[in-house]
PDB file of C-alpha atoms and ligand atoms in Angstrom:
ATOM      1  CA  MET C 166    -174.631-121.843 117.581  1.00 70.00           C
ATOM      2  CA  ASN C 167    -177.858-123.367 117.142  1.00 80.00           C
ATOM      3  CA  VAL C 168    -179.522-125.532 119.514  1.00 81.00           C
ATOM      4  CA  ASP C 169    -180.283-128.410 117.154  1.00 84.00           C
ATOM      5  CA  ASN C 170    -176.937-128.522 115.930  1.00 91.00           C
ATOM      6  CA  TYR C 171    -174.898-128.617 119.089  1.00 93.00           C
ATOM      7  CA  ILE C 172    -177.498-131.343 120.640  1.00 95.00           C
ATOM      8  CA  SER C 173    -177.313-133.674 118.151  1.00 95.00           C
ATOM      9  CA  ALA C 174    -173.648-133.303 117.363  1.00 96.00           C
ATOM     10  CA  ARG C 175    -172.790-134.118 121.436  1.00 97.00           C
ATOM     11  CA  GLN C 176    -175.974-136.493 120.836  1.00 97.00           C
ATOM     12  CA  ASN C 177    -173.978-138.310 118.180  1.00 98.00           C
ATOM     13  CA  ARG C 178    -170.658-138.358 119.749  1.00 98.00           C
ATOM     14  CA  ILE C 179    -171.999-139.912 123.085  1.00 98.00           C
ATOM     15  CA  ASN C 180    -173.702-142.458 120.893  1.00 98.00           C
ATOM     16  CA  ASP C 181    -171.043-143.264 119.043  1.00 98.00           C
ATOM     17  CA  LYS C 182    -168.554-143.355 122.650  1.00 98.00           C
ATOM     18  CA  LEU C 183    -170.956-145.703 124.539  1.00 98.00           C
ATOM     19  CA  ASN C 184    -171.204-148.274 121.302  1.00 98.00           C
ATOM     20  CA  ILE C 185    -167.563-148.620 121.473  1.00 98.00           C
ATOM     21  CA  TYR C 186    -167.325-148.374 125.059  1.00 98.00           C
ATOM     22  CA  LEU C 187    -169.776-151.318 125.898  1.00 98.00           C
ATOM     23  CA  PRO C 188    -168.554-154.758 125.604  1.00 98.00           C
ATOM     24  CA  SER C 189    -169.592-156.659 122.783  1.00 98.00           C
ATOM     25  CA  ALA C 190    -172.536-158.842 122.579  1.00 98.00           C
ATOM     26  CA  GLN C 191    -170.413-161.620 120.974  1.00 98.00           C
ATOM     27  CA  LEU C 192    -168.603-161.614 124.820  1.00 98.00           C
ATOM     28  CA  LYS C 193    -169.090-164.169 127.323  1.00 98.00           C
ATOM     29  CA  PRO C 194    -171.662-163.841 129.073  1.00 98.00           C
ATOM     30  CA  GLN C 195    -173.206-162.746 125.668  1.00 98.00           C
ATOM     31  CA  ARG C 196    -177.144-162.736 126.746  1.00 98.00           C
ATOM     32  CA  LEU C 197    -175.860-160.118 129.490  1.00 98.00           C
ATOM     33  CA  HIS C 198    -173.992-157.764 127.363  1.00 98.00           C
ATOM     34  CA  GLU C 199    -176.747-158.241 124.631  1.00 98.00           C
ATOM     35  CA  ALA C 200    -179.201-156.871 127.085  1.00 98.00           C
ATOM     36  CA  MET C 201    -176.956-154.136 128.545  1.00 98.00           C
ATOM     37  CA  ARG C 202    -176.404-152.826 124.911  1.00 98.00           C
ATOM     38  CA  TYR C 203    -180.188-153.255 124.216  1.00 98.00           C
ATOM     39  CA  THR C 204    -180.804-150.923 127.728  1.00 98.00           C
ATOM     40  CA  VAL C 205    -178.321-148.265 126.647  1.00 98.00           C
ATOM     41  CA  LEU C 206    -178.015-147.928 122.983  1.00 98.00           C
ATOM     42  CA  THR C 207    -181.827-147.347 122.680  1.00 94.00           C
ATOM     43  CA  THR C 208    -182.908-143.688 121.972  1.00 91.00           C
ATOM     44  CA  GLY C 209    -183.031-141.047 124.842  1.00 94.00           C
ATOM     45  CA  LYS C 210    -181.879-137.816 125.473  1.00 96.00           C
ATOM     46  CA  ARG C 211    -178.506-137.913 126.595  1.00 98.00           C
ATOM     47  CA  LEU C 212    -179.471-135.059 128.774  1.00 98.00           C
ATOM     48  CA  ARG C 213    -176.410-136.185 131.568  1.00 98.00           C
ATOM     49  CA  PRO C 214    -173.875-136.277 129.092  1.00 98.00           C
ATOM     50  CA  LEU C 215    -174.931-133.541 127.399  1.00 98.00           C
ATOM     51  CA  LEU C 216    -174.361-131.581 130.760  1.00 98.00           C
ATOM     52  CA  VAL C 217    -170.854-132.816 131.218  1.00 98.00           C
ATOM     53  CA  TYR C 218    -169.913-131.768 127.548  1.00 98.00           C
ATOM     54  CA  ALA C 219    -171.690-128.390 128.044  1.00 97.00           C
ATOM     55  CA  THR C 220    -170.206-127.552 131.349  1.00 98.00           C
ATOM     56  CA  GLY C 221    -166.618-129.009 130.391  1.00 97.00           C
ATOM     57  CA  GLU C 222    -166.617-126.946 127.401  1.00 96.00           C
ATOM     58  CA  MET C 223    -167.864-123.759 128.679  1.00 96.00           C
ATOM     59  CA  LEU C 224    -164.538-123.978 131.356  1.00 97.00           C
ATOM     60  CA  GLY C 225    -162.383-124.818 128.725  1.00 96.00           C
ATOM     61  CA  ALA C 226    -162.068-128.938 128.825  1.00 95.00           C
ATOM     62  CA  HIS C 227    -160.791-130.596 125.946  1.00 94.00           C
ATOM     63  CA  LEU C 228    -163.749-132.746 124.307  1.00 95.00           C
ATOM     64  CA  GLU C 229    -161.444-135.820 124.439  1.00 94.00           C
ATOM     65  CA  ALA C 230    -161.530-135.494 128.370  1.00 93.00           C
ATOM     66  CA  LEU C 231    -165.207-135.510 128.775  1.00 96.00           C
ATOM     67  CA  ASP C 232    -166.292-138.297 126.563  1.00 96.00           C
ATOM     68  CA  VAL C 233    -165.485-140.912 129.531  1.00 95.00           C
ATOM     69  CA  PRO C 234    -167.121-139.085 132.191  1.00 96.00           C
ATOM     70  CA  ALA C 235    -170.077-138.583 129.898  1.00 97.00           C
ATOM     71  CA  ALA C 236    -170.721-142.198 129.356  1.00 98.00           C
ATOM     72  CA  ALA C 237    -170.301-142.694 132.591  1.00 98.00           C
ATOM     73  CA  VAL C 238    -173.247-140.763 134.250  1.00 98.00           C
ATOM     74  CA  GLU C 239    -175.540-142.336 131.204  1.00 98.00           C
ATOM     75  CA  LEU C 240    -174.560-145.868 132.357  1.00 98.00           C
ATOM     76  CA  ILE C 241    -175.531-144.965 135.435  1.00 98.00           C
ATOM     77  CA  HIS C 242    -178.738-143.360 134.192  1.00 98.00           C
ATOM     78  CA  ALA C 243    -179.592-146.538 132.602  1.00 98.00           C
ATOM     79  CA  TYR C 244    -179.189-148.994 135.260  1.00 98.00           C
ATOM     80  CA  SER C 245    -181.319-146.417 137.237  1.00 98.00           C
ATOM     81  CA  LEU C 246    -183.703-146.574 134.171  1.00 98.00           C
ATOM     82  CA  ALA C 247    -183.883-150.717 134.082  1.00 98.00           C
ATOM     83  CA  HIS C 248    -184.375-151.294 138.096  1.00 98.00           C
ATOM     84  CA  ASP C 249    -186.836-148.553 138.082  1.00 98.00           C
ATOM     85  CA  ASP C 250    -188.991-150.211 135.634  1.00 98.00           C
ATOM     86  CA  LEU C 251    -188.834-153.788 137.688  1.00 98.00           C
ATOM     87  CA  PRO C 252    -191.832-154.890 138.932  1.00 98.00           C
ATOM     88  CA  ALA C 253    -190.889-154.787 142.090  1.00 97.00           C
ATOM     89  CA  MET C 254    -190.652-150.863 141.662  1.00 96.00           C
ATOM     90  CA  ASP C 255    -192.415-149.298 138.965  1.00 94.00           C
ATOM     91  CA  ASN C 256    -193.079-152.303 136.988  1.00 97.00           C
ATOM     92  CA  ASP C 257    -193.152-150.783 133.203  1.00 96.00           C
ATOM     93  CA  ASP C 258    -193.550-152.357 130.094  1.00 98.00           C
ATOM     94  CA  LEU C 259    -192.016-149.432 128.038  1.00 97.00           C
ATOM     95  CA  ARG C 260    -189.535-147.246 128.270  1.00 97.00           C
ATOM     96  CA  ARG C 261    -187.964-144.921 125.363  1.00 95.00           C
ATOM     97  CA  GLY C 262    -191.123-146.412 123.328  1.00 94.00           C
ATOM     98  CA  GLN C 263    -189.369-150.343 123.398  1.00 97.00           C
ATOM     99  CA  PRO C 264    -189.878-152.890 125.779  1.00 98.00           C
ATOM    100  CA  THR C 265    -188.101-152.441 129.127  1.00 98.00           C
ATOM    101  CA  CYS C 266    -185.665-154.683 129.775  1.00 98.00           C
ATOM    102  CA  HIS C 267    -186.837-157.373 131.777  1.00 98.00           C
ATOM    103  CA  LYS C 268    -190.032-157.476 128.968  1.00 98.00           C
ATOM    104  CA  ALA C 269    -187.393-157.725 126.385  1.00 98.00           C
ATOM    105  CA  PHE C 270    -185.154-160.316 128.231  1.00 98.00           C
ATOM    106  CA  ASP C 271    -186.357-161.410 132.231  1.00 98.00           C
ATOM    107  CA  GLU C 272    -186.407-160.053 135.392  1.00 98.00           C
ATOM    108  CA  ALA C 273    -183.106-161.605 136.654  1.00 98.00           C
ATOM    109  CA  THR C 274    -181.337-160.386 133.505  1.00 98.00           C
ATOM    110  CA  ALA C 275    -182.613-156.986 133.961  1.00 98.00           C
ATOM    111  CA  ILE C 276    -181.156-156.820 137.829  1.00 98.00           C
ATOM    112  CA  LEU C 277    -177.902-158.215 136.469  1.00 98.00           C
ATOM    113  CA  VAL C 278    -178.095-155.647 133.692  1.00 98.00           C
ATOM    114  CA  GLY C 279    -178.421-152.748 136.468  1.00 98.00           C
ATOM    115  CA  ASP C 280    -175.454-154.459 138.280  1.00 98.00           C
ATOM    116  CA  ALA C 281    -172.977-154.601 135.310  1.00 98.00           C
ATOM    117  CA  LEU C 282    -173.693-151.101 134.340  1.00 98.00           C
ATOM    118  CA  GLN C 283    -172.920-149.383 137.635  1.00 98.00           C
ATOM    119  CA  ALA C 284    -169.802-151.216 137.899  1.00 98.00           C
ATOM    120  CA  PHE C 285    -168.870-150.650 133.997  1.00 98.00           C
ATOM    121  CA  ALA C 286    -169.405-146.935 134.685  1.00 98.00           C
ATOM    122  CA  PHE C 287    -166.948-146.921 137.779  1.00 98.00           C
ATOM    123  CA  GLU C 288    -164.575-149.196 135.895  1.00 97.00           C
ATOM    124  CA  LEU C 289    -165.124-146.930 132.647  1.00 96.00           C
ATOM    125  CA  LEU C 290    -164.341-143.471 135.026  1.00 95.00           C
ATOM    126  CA  SER C 291    -161.132-145.505 136.335  1.00 93.00           C
ATOM    127  CA  THR C 292    -159.682-145.709 132.823  1.00 88.00           C
ATOM    128  CA  ASN C 293    -156.782-143.951 131.980  1.00 65.00           C
ATOM    129  CA  ASN C 294    -157.426-140.773 129.812  1.00 69.00           C
ATOM    130  CA  SER C 295    -156.496-137.598 129.353  1.00 75.00           C
ATOM    131  CA  LEU C 296    -157.118-136.831 133.325  1.00 84.00           C
ATOM    132  CA  THR C 297    -154.772-136.818 136.189  1.00 88.00           C
ATOM    133  CA  ALA C 298    -154.859-139.337 138.796  1.00 89.00           C
ATOM    134  CA  GLU C 299    -156.379-136.708 141.197  1.00 90.00           C
ATOM    135  CA  GLN C 300    -159.031-135.765 138.869  1.00 90.00           C
ATOM    136  CA  HIS C 301    -160.192-139.800 138.200  1.00 91.00           C
ATOM    137  CA  LEU C 302    -160.343-140.043 142.373  1.00 94.00           C
ATOM    138  CA  GLN C 303    -162.660-136.700 142.249  1.00 95.00           C
ATOM    139  CA  MET C 304    -164.723-137.660 139.774  1.00 96.00           C
ATOM    140  CA  LEU C 305    -165.211-141.278 141.341  1.00 97.00           C
ATOM    141  CA  ARG C 306    -165.999-139.853 144.780  1.00 97.00           C
ATOM    142  CA  TYR C 307    -168.376-137.625 143.331  1.00 97.00           C
ATOM    143  CA  LEU C 308    -170.164-140.124 141.149  1.00 98.00           C
ATOM    144  CA  ALA C 309    -170.447-142.492 144.189  1.00 98.00           C
ATOM    145  CA  LYS C 310    -171.687-140.420 146.265  1.00 97.00           C
ATOM    146  CA  GLY C 311    -173.950-139.211 143.858  1.00 98.00           C
ATOM    147  CA  CYS C 312    -175.693-142.076 143.257  1.00 97.00           C
ATOM    148  CA  GLY C 313    -175.422-144.204 146.529  1.00 98.00           C
ATOM    149  CA  SER C 314    -177.639-143.914 149.212  1.00 98.00           C
ATOM    150  CA  GLN C 315    -177.353-140.122 149.767  1.00 97.00           C
ATOM    151  CA  GLY C 316    -178.015-139.512 146.224  1.00 98.00           C
ATOM    152  CA  MET C 317    -180.243-140.964 143.878  1.00 98.00           C
ATOM    153  CA  VAL C 318    -181.019-144.661 145.486  1.00 98.00           C
ATOM    154  CA  GLY C 319    -181.761-142.856 148.589  1.00 98.00           C
ATOM    155  CA  GLY C 320    -183.893-140.808 146.732  1.00 98.00           C
ATOM    156  CA  GLN C 321    -185.641-143.577 145.546  1.00 97.00           C
ATOM    157  CA  ALA C 322    -185.765-145.582 149.113  1.00 97.00           C
ATOM    158  CA  LEU C 323    -187.407-141.914 150.333  1.00 97.00           C
ATOM    159  CA  GLU C 324    -190.052-141.920 147.679  1.00 95.00           C
ATOM    160  CA  LEU C 325    -191.033-145.217 149.334  1.00 94.00           C
ATOM    161  CA  VAL C 326    -191.327-143.610 152.553  1.00 94.00           C
ATOM    162  CA  LEU C 327    -193.330-140.457 150.634  1.00 93.00           C
ATOM    163  CA  GLU C 328    -195.505-143.197 149.053  1.00 90.00           C
ATOM    164  CA  ASN C 329    -196.833-144.914 152.679  1.00 91.00           C
ATOM    165  CA  SER C 330    -196.826-141.516 154.503  1.00 91.00           C
ATOM    166  CA  ALA C 331    -200.169-140.402 155.749  1.00 90.00           C
ATOM    167  CA  SER C 332    -199.333-136.660 155.719  1.00 89.00           C
ATOM    168  CA  PRO C 333    -196.409-136.486 153.283  1.00 90.00           C
ATOM    169  CA  SER C 334    -194.751-133.119 153.332  1.00 93.00           C
ATOM    170  CA  ARG C 335    -193.547-130.784 150.735  1.00 94.00           C
ATOM    171  CA  ASN C 336    -190.207-130.730 152.430  1.00 95.00           C
ATOM    172  CA  LEU C 337    -189.752-134.779 151.985  1.00 96.00           C
ATOM    173  CA  LEU C 338    -191.399-134.415 148.126  1.00 95.00           C
ATOM    174  CA  ASP C 339    -188.126-131.727 147.451  1.00 96.00           C
ATOM    175  CA  THR C 340    -185.696-133.592 149.075  1.00 97.00           C
ATOM    176  CA  VAL C 341    -187.083-137.072 147.577  1.00 97.00           C
ATOM    177  CA  HIS C 342    -186.693-135.567 143.971  1.00 96.00           C
ATOM    178  CA  TYR C 343    -183.356-133.248 144.493  1.00 97.00           C
ATOM    179  CA  LEU C 344    -181.511-137.091 145.148  1.00 98.00           C
ATOM    180  CA  LYS C 345    -183.682-139.163 142.609  1.00 96.00           C
ATOM    181  CA  THR C 346    -183.441-136.827 140.157  1.00 97.00           C
ATOM    182  CA  ALA C 347    -181.178-133.605 140.441  1.00 97.00           C
ATOM    183  CA  MET C 348    -178.776-135.412 141.940  1.00 98.00           C
ATOM    184  CA  LEU C 349    -177.311-137.403 138.993  1.00 98.00           C
ATOM    185  CA  ILE C 350    -177.877-134.142 137.536  1.00 98.00           C
ATOM    186  CA  ARG C 351    -175.563-132.279 139.461  1.00 98.00           C
ATOM    187  CA  VAL C 352    -173.295-134.900 139.306  1.00 98.00           C
ATOM    188  CA  SER C 353    -172.667-134.618 135.558  1.00 98.00           C
ATOM    189  CA  ILE C 354    -172.458-130.735 135.969  1.00 98.00           C
ATOM    190  CA  GLN C 355    -169.619-131.330 138.099  1.00 97.00           C
ATOM    191  CA  LEU C 356    -167.812-134.243 136.390  1.00 97.00           C
ATOM    192  CA  GLY C 357    -167.849-132.134 133.453  1.00 97.00           C
ATOM    193  CA  ALA C 358    -166.511-129.029 135.700  1.00 98.00           C
ATOM    194  CA  LEU C 359    -163.721-131.676 136.925  1.00 97.00           C
ATOM    195  CA  ALA C 360    -162.631-132.491 134.032  1.00 95.00           C
ATOM    196  CA  ALA C 361    -161.789-128.813 133.196  1.00 96.00           C
ATOM    197  CA  GLY C 362    -159.757-128.474 136.566  1.00 95.00           C
ATOM    198  CA  ALA C 363    -162.322-126.325 137.742  1.00 96.00           C
ATOM    199  CA  LYS C 364    -162.001-125.124 141.581  1.00 93.00           C
ATOM    200  CA  GLU C 365    -164.323-125.418 144.831  1.00 92.00           C
ATOM    201  CA  ALA C 366    -166.081-121.690 144.032  1.00 94.00           C
ATOM    202  CA  ILE C 367    -167.294-123.190 140.469  1.00 95.00           C
ATOM    203  CA  LEU C 368    -168.044-126.143 141.713  1.00 95.00           C
ATOM    204  CA  ILE C 369    -170.461-125.081 144.473  1.00 93.00           C
ATOM    205  CA  ARG C 370    -172.193-122.098 141.685  1.00 93.00           C
ATOM    206  CA  LEU C 371    -172.702-124.685 139.454  1.00 97.00           C
ATOM    207  CA  GLY C 372    -174.315-126.858 142.228  1.00 96.00           C
ATOM    208  CA  GLN C 373    -176.793-124.317 142.630  1.00 96.00           C
ATOM    209  CA  PHE C 374    -177.025-124.241 139.323  1.00 97.00           C
ATOM    210  CA  ALA C 375    -177.788-127.819 138.521  1.00 97.00           C
ATOM    211  CA  ASP C 376    -179.990-127.918 141.371  1.00 97.00           C
ATOM    212  CA  ASP C 377    -182.845-125.585 140.170  1.00 97.00           C
ATOM    213  CA  PHE C 378    -181.993-127.125 136.522  1.00 98.00           C
ATOM    214  CA  GLY C 379    -182.608-130.777 138.132  1.00 97.00           C
ATOM    215  CA  LEU C 380    -185.644-129.767 139.916  1.00 97.00           C
ATOM    216  CA  ALA C 381    -187.405-128.248 137.069  1.00 97.00           C
ATOM    217  CA  PHE C 382    -186.596-131.186 134.990  1.00 97.00           C
ATOM    218  CA  GLN C 383    -188.451-133.140 137.696  1.00 96.00           C
ATOM    219  CA  ILE C 384    -191.338-130.858 137.857  1.00 96.00           C
ATOM    220  CA  GLN C 385    -191.573-130.448 133.953  1.00 96.00           C
ATOM    221  CA  ASP C 386    -191.860-134.087 133.715  1.00 94.00           C
ATOM    222  CA  ASP C 387    -194.410-134.523 136.529  1.00 93.00           C
ATOM    223  CA  ILE C 388    -196.389-131.600 134.428  1.00 93.00           C
ATOM    224  CA  LEU C 389    -196.361-133.897 131.098  1.00 90.00           C
ATOM    225  CA  ASP C 390    -197.393-136.835 132.741  1.00 86.00           C
ATOM    226  CA  GLN C 391    -199.975-135.381 134.969  1.00 80.00           C
ATOM    227  CA  ALA C 392    -202.696-136.997 132.983  1.00 69.00           C
ATOM    228  CA  GLU C 393    -201.158-140.777 133.262  1.00 71.00           C
ATOM    229  CA  ASP C 394    -201.824-140.676 137.301  1.00 74.00           C
ATOM    230  CA  PRO C 395    -204.436-138.513 139.289  1.00 72.00           C
ATOM    231  CA  ASN C 396    -203.321-140.289 142.493  1.00 74.00           C
ATOM    232  CA  SER C 397    -199.575-140.177 142.319  1.00 81.00           C
ATOM    233  CA  LEU C 398    -197.540-138.031 144.399  1.00 85.00           C
ATOM    234  CA  SER C 399    -196.449-135.529 141.763  1.00 91.00           C
ATOM    235  CA  TYR C 400    -195.474-131.970 142.028  1.00 94.00           C
ATOM    236  CA  PRO C 401    -199.004-130.948 140.385  1.00 93.00           C
ATOM    237  CA  ASN C 402    -200.818-132.889 142.445  1.00 90.00           C
ATOM    238  CA  PHE C 403    -199.160-131.964 145.607  1.00 91.00           C
ATOM    239  CA  LEU C 404    -199.188-128.113 145.417  1.00 93.00           C
ATOM    240  CA  GLY C 405    -201.935-127.651 142.448  1.00 93.00           C
ATOM    241  CA  ILE C 406    -201.301-127.757 138.903  1.00 93.00           C
ATOM    242  CA  ASP C 407    -201.132-123.427 138.823  1.00 94.00           C
ATOM    243  CA  GLU C 408    -198.362-123.656 141.895  1.00 95.00           C
ATOM    244  CA  ALA C 409    -196.467-126.361 140.345  1.00 95.00           C
ATOM    245  CA  LYS C 410    -196.314-124.527 136.853  1.00 95.00           C
ATOM    246  CA  ARG C 411    -195.222-121.249 139.331  1.00 96.00           C
ATOM    247  CA  HIS C 412    -192.472-123.193 140.229  1.00 96.00           C
ATOM    248  CA  TYR C 413    -191.314-124.356 137.314  1.00 97.00           C
ATOM    249  CA  TYR C 414    -190.885-121.119 135.618  1.00 97.00           C
ATOM    250  CA  LYS C 415    -189.169-119.591 138.834  1.00 97.00           C
ATOM    251  CA  LEU C 416    -186.447-122.447 138.945  1.00 97.00           C
ATOM    252  CA  ARG C 417    -186.304-122.398 134.947  1.00 97.00           C
ATOM    253  CA  GLN C 418    -185.545-118.412 135.715  1.00 97.00           C
ATOM    254  CA  GLN C 419    -183.333-119.093 138.442  1.00 97.00           C
ATOM    255  CA  ALA C 420    -181.062-121.309 136.158  1.00 97.00           C
ATOM    256  CA  TYR C 421    -180.688-118.791 133.788  1.00 95.00           C
ATOM    257  CA  ASP C 422    -179.896-116.317 136.171  1.00 96.00           C
ATOM    258  CA  GLN C 423    -176.656-118.608 138.016  1.00 95.00           C
ATOM    259  CA  LEU C 424    -175.472-118.660 134.389  1.00 96.00           C
ATOM    260  CA  SER C 425    -175.094-114.884 134.215  1.00 94.00           C
ATOM    261  CA  PHE C 426    -171.946-115.026 136.035  1.00 93.00           C
ATOM    262  CA  PHE C 427    -170.076-116.977 133.435  1.00 93.00           C
ATOM    263  CA  GLY C 428    -170.724-114.997 130.274  1.00 91.00           C
ATOM    264  CA  ASP C 429    -170.543-116.158 126.206  1.00 93.00           C
ATOM    265  CA  GLU C 430    -168.883-119.494 127.260  1.00 94.00           C
ATOM    266  CA  ALA C 431    -171.682-120.587 128.845  1.00 95.00           C
ATOM    267  CA  THR C 432    -173.797-120.483 125.651  1.00 94.00           C
ATOM    268  CA  PRO C 433    -173.862-124.409 125.769  1.00 94.00           C
ATOM    269  CA  LEU C 434    -175.747-124.595 128.854  1.00 96.00           C
ATOM    270  CA  ARG C 435    -178.021-122.163 127.881  1.00 95.00           C
ATOM    271  CA  LEU C 436    -178.877-124.097 124.832  1.00 93.00           C
ATOM    272  CA  LEU C 437    -179.534-126.837 127.423  1.00 95.00           C
ATOM    273  CA  ILE C 438    -181.754-125.298 129.251  1.00 95.00           C
ATOM    274  CA  GLU C 439    -183.595-124.625 126.090  1.00 92.00           C
ATOM    275  CA  TYR C 440    -183.809-127.847 125.118  1.00 94.00           C
ATOM    276  CA  ALA C 441    -184.439-129.772 128.555  1.00 96.00           C
ATOM    277  CA  LEU C 442    -186.474-127.091 129.873  1.00 96.00           C
ATOM    278  CA  ASN C 443    -188.819-126.087 127.139  1.00 87.00           C
ATOM    279  CA  THR C 444    -192.240-127.358 128.262  1.00 67.00           C
ATOM    280  CA  ASN C 445    -194.823-124.179 127.261  1.00 60.00           C
ATOM    281  CA  SER C 446    -196.518-125.798 130.817  1.00 49.00           C
ATOM    282  CA  ASP C 447    -199.238-123.356 129.837  1.00 51.00           C
ATOM    283  CA  ASN C 448    -200.540-125.782 127.348  1.00 43.00           C
ATOM    284  CA  GLN C 449    -200.443-128.780 129.581  1.00 43.00           C
TER     285      GLN C 449
HETATM  286  C1  LIG V 511    -181.635-147.266 141.446  1.00 97.76           C
HETATM  287  C2  LIG V 511    -183.530-148.108 141.147  1.00 97.76           C
HETATM  288  C3  LIG V 511    -182.981-146.493 141.307  1.00 97.76           C
HETATM  289  C4  LIG V 511    -183.816-145.593 140.728  1.00 97.76           C
HETATM  290  C5  LIG V 511    -183.141-144.510 140.942  1.00 97.76           C
HETATM  291  C6  LIG V 511    -183.354-142.169 138.893  1.00 97.76           C
HETATM  292  C7  LIG V 511    -184.467-143.129 139.400  1.00 97.76           C
HETATM  293  C8  LIG V 511    -184.436-143.573 140.840  1.00 97.76           C
HETATM  294  C9  LIG V 511    -185.037-143.783 138.691  1.00 97.76           C
HETATM  295  C10 LIG V 511    -185.681-143.475 137.165  1.00 97.76           C
HETATM  296  C11 LIG V 511    -186.904-143.052 136.878  1.00 97.76           C
HETATM  297  C12 LIG V 511    -187.393-141.725 137.022  1.00 97.76           C
HETATM  298  C13 LIG V 511    -188.866-141.657 136.181  1.00 97.76           C
HETATM  299  C14 LIG V 511    -186.598-140.757 137.263  1.00 97.76           C
HETATM  300  C15 LIG V 511    -187.153-139.380 137.239  1.00 97.76           C
HETATM  301  C16 LIG V 511    -186.116-138.430 136.533  1.00 97.76           C
HETATM  302  C17 LIG V 511    -186.862-138.902 135.175  1.00 97.76           C
HETATM  303  C18 LIG V 511    -187.570-137.528 134.560  1.00 97.76           C
HETATM  304  C19 LIG V 511    -186.136-139.584 134.169  1.00 97.76           C
HETATM  305  C20 LIG V 511    -186.114-140.064 132.988  1.00 97.76           C
HETATM  306  O1  LIG V 511    -184.809-139.177 132.735  1.00 97.76           O
HETATM  307  P1  LIG V 511    -184.877-138.505 130.634  1.00 97.76           P
HETATM  308  O2  LIG V 511    -185.981-137.841 130.470  1.00 97.76           O
HETATM  309  O3  LIG V 511    -184.649-140.168 130.056  1.00 97.76           O
HETATM  310  O4  LIG V 511    -183.606-138.166 130.733  1.00 97.76           O
HETATM  311  P2  LIG V 511    -184.426-140.933 128.591  1.00 97.76           P
HETATM  312  O5  LIG V 511    -184.859-141.285 128.476  1.00 97.76           O
HETATM  313  O6  LIG V 511    -184.257-139.254 127.788  1.00 97.76           O
HETATM  314  O7  LIG V 511    -183.075-140.412 129.200  1.00 97.76           O
END
């Protein structure tokens, strides 16, 4: 299997599904729906849906059973980006190379877009597809916990604590990024596994893989952004660039090692490590 073919096939699939699932811009309230579509349908890597597909496929799920959970995690991700870009948060003008939602529309609309995308993710996940009612319930629980106050939003809240701390600790830095970034990655992997009917032991093993993958992804992002803000509380600024790179490589290797348990069927997940954790950090 070739990495580019696999990634682009699944990206095309989720882009088609998102286009179909999202409310039409002709439906009232038109401006809100237009802004929701604008926010989601811009070109992102679709990493979280790719993780749902790759994990589910590894464990024998049908692609049709993975479309809805894959869309749900991308909707949550898109909502978090729209809210994170707001003036009260990061105050960014550009996202995915285009004006952020509040710049293209307005602040109130961007807040409502995030709210509506979050609700839509849960609505979609509760709809009937090829999964059992128990699988639906489990997925709803994992997603709700993963993106709430003890997950992604909690990570964002703790980042504010970190930024205002006189002596920020390494432990707090790690907690922020496990929650803010790695948690939705973890949930994506877990939803893929749940769609395949995976048992607790597999979920735990995949949770360890997800944590390594998710934190490595965040550190890579920090290394790539390093030049942008030398004063931010990023891994390179906190640990020093050499230690940040060393930690990145260690986590990436650990993620590969976690997959040795699975054999050849883990090829899609190995391809995703290649795709998402591909920084030659020595060149940064
Ligand atoms: C709920 C306000 C709120 C925030 C939650 C997830 C999050 C916290 C904020 C998003 C902003 C951010 C920069 C998070 C760090 C993780 C990260 C590298 C996000 C970008 O994800 P990619 O690279 O983006 O997968 P694309 O555009 O490819 O989907």
